[in-house]
Amino acid sequence: MRCYINVALKLVVAEERSLRKRMSLMKDFGCLKGGQVDIRWKSKAYKMMILEMIEGLTLVQELYSPQGNLLDEEMLAAMVANVFGVEFPNCRQLIDQLFARKKGVTPFLDQMVMAIRLEADKRNEWKGKKK
């Protein structure tokens, strides 16, 4: 019986340590009121980057609401506001600006595609060396 109590006590202590570590990490990342995380973007044009992702998700027509409705830009912008804490009061205007670009419509998405391809190449190369 005493053995079970010791094991249970060790588990409680380990869980408490884990909880403290998670809380410390949340504090380090600067959690805001309401459970949102304060994210600092490297670029100053982060709203347009987020909008590129939103427009890409809208155009591939893969995200639907629980009621079965296709999510549009405004709905996705509202979701992004909850996740990233970035508001898009002029969403429609920014979308018009996105498609009016002269040099490449989606430079951020293009960078993401290239980064994914490079990582895939590295991983395939690594798998090849293992044989």
PDB file of C-alpha atoms in Angstrom:
ATOM      1  CA  MET A   1       0.000   0.000   0.000  1.00  0.00           C
ATOM      2  CA  ARG A   2       2.809   2.366   0.920  1.00  0.00           C
ATOM      3  CA  CYS A   3       4.449   1.682  -2.480  1.00  0.00           C
ATOM      4  CA  TYR A   4       1.295   2.866  -4.291  1.00  0.00           C
ATOM      5  CA  ILE A   5       1.206   6.062  -2.237  1.00  0.00           C
ATOM      6  CA  ASN A   6       4.855   6.780  -3.081  1.00  0.00           C
ATOM      7  CA  VAL A   7       4.220   6.218  -6.791  1.00  0.00           C
ATOM      8  CA  ALA A   8       1.115   8.435  -6.694  1.00  0.00           C
ATOM      9  CA  LEU A   9       3.034  11.140  -4.844  1.00  0.00           C
ATOM     10  CA  LYS A  10       5.848  11.023  -7.412  1.00  0.00           C
ATOM     11  CA  LEU A  11       3.305  11.352 -10.226  1.00  0.00           C
ATOM     12  CA  VAL A  12       1.691  14.373  -8.544  1.00  0.00           C
ATOM     13  CA  VAL A  13       5.090  16.029  -8.071  1.00  0.00           C
ATOM     14  CA  ALA A  14       6.052  15.343 -11.690  1.00  0.00           C
ATOM     15  CA  GLU A  15       2.746  16.768 -12.940  1.00  0.00           C
ATOM     16  CA  GLU A  16       3.218  19.863 -10.764  1.00  0.00           C
ATOM     17  CA  ARG A  17       6.694  20.414 -12.249  1.00  0.00           C
ATOM     18  CA  SER A  18       5.297  19.981 -15.730  1.00  0.00           C
ATOM     19  CA  LEU A  19       2.532  22.475 -15.022  1.00  0.00           C
ATOM     20  CA  ARG A  20       5.031  25.021 -13.676  1.00  0.00           C
ATOM     21  CA  LYS A  21       7.160  24.595 -16.786  1.00  0.00           C
ATOM     22  CA  ARG A  22       4.144  25.095 -19.088  1.00  0.00           C
ATOM     23  CA  MET A  23       3.059  28.170 -17.142  1.00  0.00           C
ATOM     24  CA  SER A  24       6.593  29.557 -17.342  1.00  0.00           C
ATOM     25  CA  LEU A  25       6.629  29.053 -21.111  1.00  0.00           C
ATOM     26  CA  MET A  26       3.248  30.755 -21.435  1.00  0.00           C
ATOM     27  CA  LYS A  27       4.598  33.675 -19.403  1.00  0.00           C
ATOM     28  CA  ASP A  28       7.720  33.836 -21.588  1.00  0.00           C
ATOM     29  CA  PHE A  29       5.563  34.002 -24.724  1.00  0.00           C
ATOM     30  CA  GLY A  30       3.572  36.874 -23.246  1.00  0.00           C
ATOM     31  CA  CYS A  31       0.033  35.541 -23.028  1.00  0.00           C
ATOM     32  CA  LEU A  32      -2.510  38.298 -23.136  1.00  0.00           C
ATOM     33  CA  LYS A  33      -5.850  38.566 -21.411  1.00  0.00           C
ATOM     34  CA  GLY A  34      -8.400  36.342 -23.081  1.00  0.00           C
ATOM     35  CA  GLY A  35      -5.887  33.575 -23.822  1.00  0.00           C
ATOM     36  CA  GLN A  36      -4.377  35.214 -26.910  1.00  0.00           C
ATOM     37  CA  VAL A  37      -0.640  35.196 -27.476  1.00  0.00           C
ATOM     38  CA  ASP A  38       1.241  38.371 -28.333  1.00  0.00           C
ATOM     39  CA  ILE A  39       3.071  37.451 -31.537  1.00  0.00           C
ATOM     40  CA  ARG A  40       5.747  39.696 -32.969  1.00  0.00           C
ATOM     41  CA  TRP A  41       6.109  39.459 -36.724  1.00  0.00           C
ATOM     42  CA  LYS A  42       9.456  39.966 -38.405  1.00  0.00           C
ATOM     43  CA  SER A  43       7.863  41.906 -41.250  1.00  0.00           C
ATOM     44  CA  LYS A  44       5.992  45.177 -40.993  1.00  0.00           C
ATOM     45  CA  ALA A  45       3.522  44.004 -43.684  1.00  0.00           C
ATOM     46  CA  TYR A  46       2.238  41.093 -41.606  1.00  0.00           C
ATOM     47  CA  LYS A  47      -1.427  41.958 -42.215  1.00  0.00           C
ATOM     48  CA  MET A  48      -0.949  41.409 -45.936  1.00  0.00           C
ATOM     49  CA  MET A  49       0.879  38.131 -45.236  1.00  0.00           C
ATOM     50  CA  ILE A  50      -1.997  36.891 -43.115  1.00  0.00           C
ATOM     51  CA  LEU A  51      -4.425  38.036 -45.770  1.00  0.00           C
ATOM     52  CA  GLU A  52      -2.510  36.018 -48.401  1.00  0.00           C
ATOM     53  CA  MET A  53      -2.998  32.915 -46.252  1.00  0.00           C
ATOM     54  CA  ILE A  54      -6.687  33.729 -45.764  1.00  0.00           C
ATOM     55  CA  GLU A  55      -7.229  34.243 -49.488  1.00  0.00           C
ATOM     56  CA  GLY A  56      -5.377  31.022 -50.304  1.00  0.00           C
ATOM     57  CA  LEU A  57      -7.528  29.065 -47.856  1.00  0.00           C
ATOM     58  CA  THR A  58     -10.658  30.643 -49.301  1.00  0.00           C
ATOM     59  CA  LEU A  59      -9.768  29.906 -52.918  1.00  0.00           C
ATOM     60  CA  VAL A  60      -8.929  26.231 -52.376  1.00  0.00           C
ATOM     61  CA  GLN A  61     -12.415  25.816 -50.858  1.00  0.00           C
ATOM     62  CA  GLU A  62     -11.348  23.357 -48.166  1.00  0.00           C
ATOM     63  CA  LEU A  63     -12.611  24.999 -44.973  1.00  0.00           C
ATOM     64  CA  TYR A  64     -16.279  24.734 -44.053  1.00  0.00           C
ATOM     65  CA  SER A  65     -18.266  25.771 -40.997  1.00  0.00           C
ATOM     66  CA  PRO A  66     -19.891  23.090 -38.811  1.00  0.00           C
ATOM     67  CA  GLN A  67     -23.149  23.894 -40.634  1.00  0.00           C
ATOM     68  CA  GLY A  68     -21.502  22.992 -43.965  1.00  0.00           C
ATOM     69  CA  ASN A  69     -21.065  26.542 -45.302  1.00  0.00           C
ATOM     70  CA  LEU A  70     -17.890  27.444 -47.151  1.00  0.00           C
ATOM     71  CA  LEU A  71     -15.859  29.910 -45.073  1.00  0.00           C
ATOM     72  CA  ASP A  72     -15.249  33.225 -46.817  1.00  0.00           C
ATOM     73  CA  GLU A  73     -12.571  35.859 -46.219  1.00  0.00           C
ATOM     74  CA  GLU A  74     -14.537  37.727 -43.564  1.00  0.00           C
ATOM     75  CA  MET A  75     -15.193  34.571 -41.523  1.00  0.00           C
ATOM     76  CA  LEU A  76     -11.567  33.489 -41.744  1.00  0.00           C
ATOM     77  CA  ALA A  77     -10.418  37.017 -40.865  1.00  0.00           C
ATOM     78  CA  ALA A  78     -12.589  36.862 -37.733  1.00  0.00           C
ATOM     79  CA  MET A  79     -11.001  33.510 -36.792  1.00  0.00           C
ATOM     80  CA  VAL A  80      -7.513  34.899 -37.392  1.00  0.00           C
ATOM     81  CA  ALA A  81      -8.384  37.850 -35.157  1.00  0.00           C
ATOM     82  CA  ASN A  82      -9.040  35.365 -32.343  1.00  0.00           C
ATOM     83  CA  VAL A  83      -5.833  33.401 -32.953  1.00  0.00           C
ATOM     84  CA  PHE A  84      -3.314  36.140 -33.784  1.00  0.00           C
ATOM     85  CA  GLY A  85      -5.083  39.120 -32.229  1.00  0.00           C
ATOM     86  CA  VAL A  86      -4.943  40.988 -35.557  1.00  0.00           C
ATOM     87  CA  GLU A  87      -8.081  42.831 -36.629  1.00  0.00           C
ATOM     88  CA  PHE A  88      -9.021  43.346 -40.282  1.00  0.00           C
ATOM     89  CA  PRO A  89     -11.589  46.163 -40.320  1.00  0.00           C
ATOM     90  CA  ASN A  90     -10.770  46.839 -43.989  1.00  0.00           C
ATOM     91  CA  CYS A  91     -10.566  43.218 -45.175  1.00  0.00           C
ATOM     92  CA  ARG A  92     -12.223  43.800 -48.554  1.00  0.00           C
ATOM     93  CA  GLN A  93      -9.944  46.783 -49.298  1.00  0.00           C
ATOM     94  CA  LEU A  94      -6.829  44.752 -48.440  1.00  0.00           C
ATOM     95  CA  ILE A  95      -7.981  41.925 -50.718  1.00  0.00           C
ATOM     96  CA  ASP A  96      -8.348  44.414 -53.561  1.00  0.00           C
ATOM     97  CA  GLN A  97      -4.810  45.649 -52.846  1.00  0.00           C
ATOM     98  CA  LEU A  98      -3.568  42.056 -52.801  1.00  0.00           C
ATOM     99  CA  PHE A  99      -4.772  41.411 -56.338  1.00  0.00           C
ATOM    100  CA  ALA A 100      -3.631  44.843 -57.557  1.00  0.00           C
ATOM    101  CA  ARG A 101       0.038  44.097 -56.819  1.00  0.00           C
ATOM    102  CA  LYS A 102       2.383  44.570 -59.760  1.00  0.00           C
ATOM    103  CA  LYS A 103       5.236  42.271 -58.665  1.00  0.00           C
ATOM    104  CA  GLY A 104       3.901  38.869 -57.683  1.00  0.00           C
ATOM    105  CA  VAL A 105       0.492  38.594 -56.110  1.00  0.00           C
ATOM    106  CA  THR A 106       1.461  36.386 -53.152  1.00  0.00           C
ATOM    107  CA  PRO A 107       5.147  36.760 -52.220  1.00  0.00           C
ATOM    108  CA  PHE A 108       4.610  35.390 -48.689  1.00  0.00           C
ATOM    109  CA  LEU A 109       2.825  32.263 -49.918  1.00  0.00           C
ATOM    110  CA  ASP A 110       5.530  31.837 -52.567  1.00  0.00           C
ATOM    111  CA  GLN A 111       8.170  31.965 -49.804  1.00  0.00           C
ATOM    112  CA  MET A 112       6.222  29.382 -47.834  1.00  0.00           C
ATOM    113  CA  VAL A 113       6.003  27.051 -50.835  1.00  0.00           C
ATOM    114  CA  MET A 114       9.751  27.355 -51.440  1.00  0.00           C
ATOM    115  CA  ALA A 115      10.529  26.741 -47.763  1.00  0.00           C
ATOM    116  CA  ILE A 116       8.332  23.632 -47.741  1.00  0.00           C
ATOM    117  CA  ARG A 117       9.963  22.319 -50.920  1.00  0.00           C
ATOM    118  CA  LEU A 118      13.474  22.921 -49.560  1.00  0.00           C
ATOM    119  CA  GLU A 119      12.593  21.153 -46.308  1.00  0.00           C
ATOM    120  CA  ALA A 120      11.080  18.254 -48.249  1.00  0.00           C
ATOM    121  CA  ASP A 121      14.258  17.998 -50.323  1.00  0.00           C
ATOM    122  CA  LYS A 122      16.391  17.980 -47.153  1.00  0.00           C
ATOM    123  CA  ARG A 123      14.259  15.291 -45.560  1.00  0.00           C
ATOM    124  CA  ASN A 124      14.294  13.115 -48.674  1.00  0.00           C
ATOM    125  CA  GLU A 125      18.055  13.554 -48.902  1.00  0.00           C
ATOM    126  CA  TRP A 126      18.417  12.537 -45.269  1.00  0.00           C
ATOM    127  CA  LYS A 127      16.239   9.475 -45.812  1.00  0.00           C
ATOM    128  CA  GLY A 128      18.351   8.553 -48.811  1.00  0.00           C
ATOM    129  CA  LYS A 129      21.588   8.690 -46.809  1.00  0.00           C
ATOM    130  CA  LYS A 130      20.179   6.414 -44.140  1.00  0.00           C
ATOM    131  CA  LYS A 131      19.873   3.443 -46.509  1.00  0.00           C
TER     132      LYS A 131
END
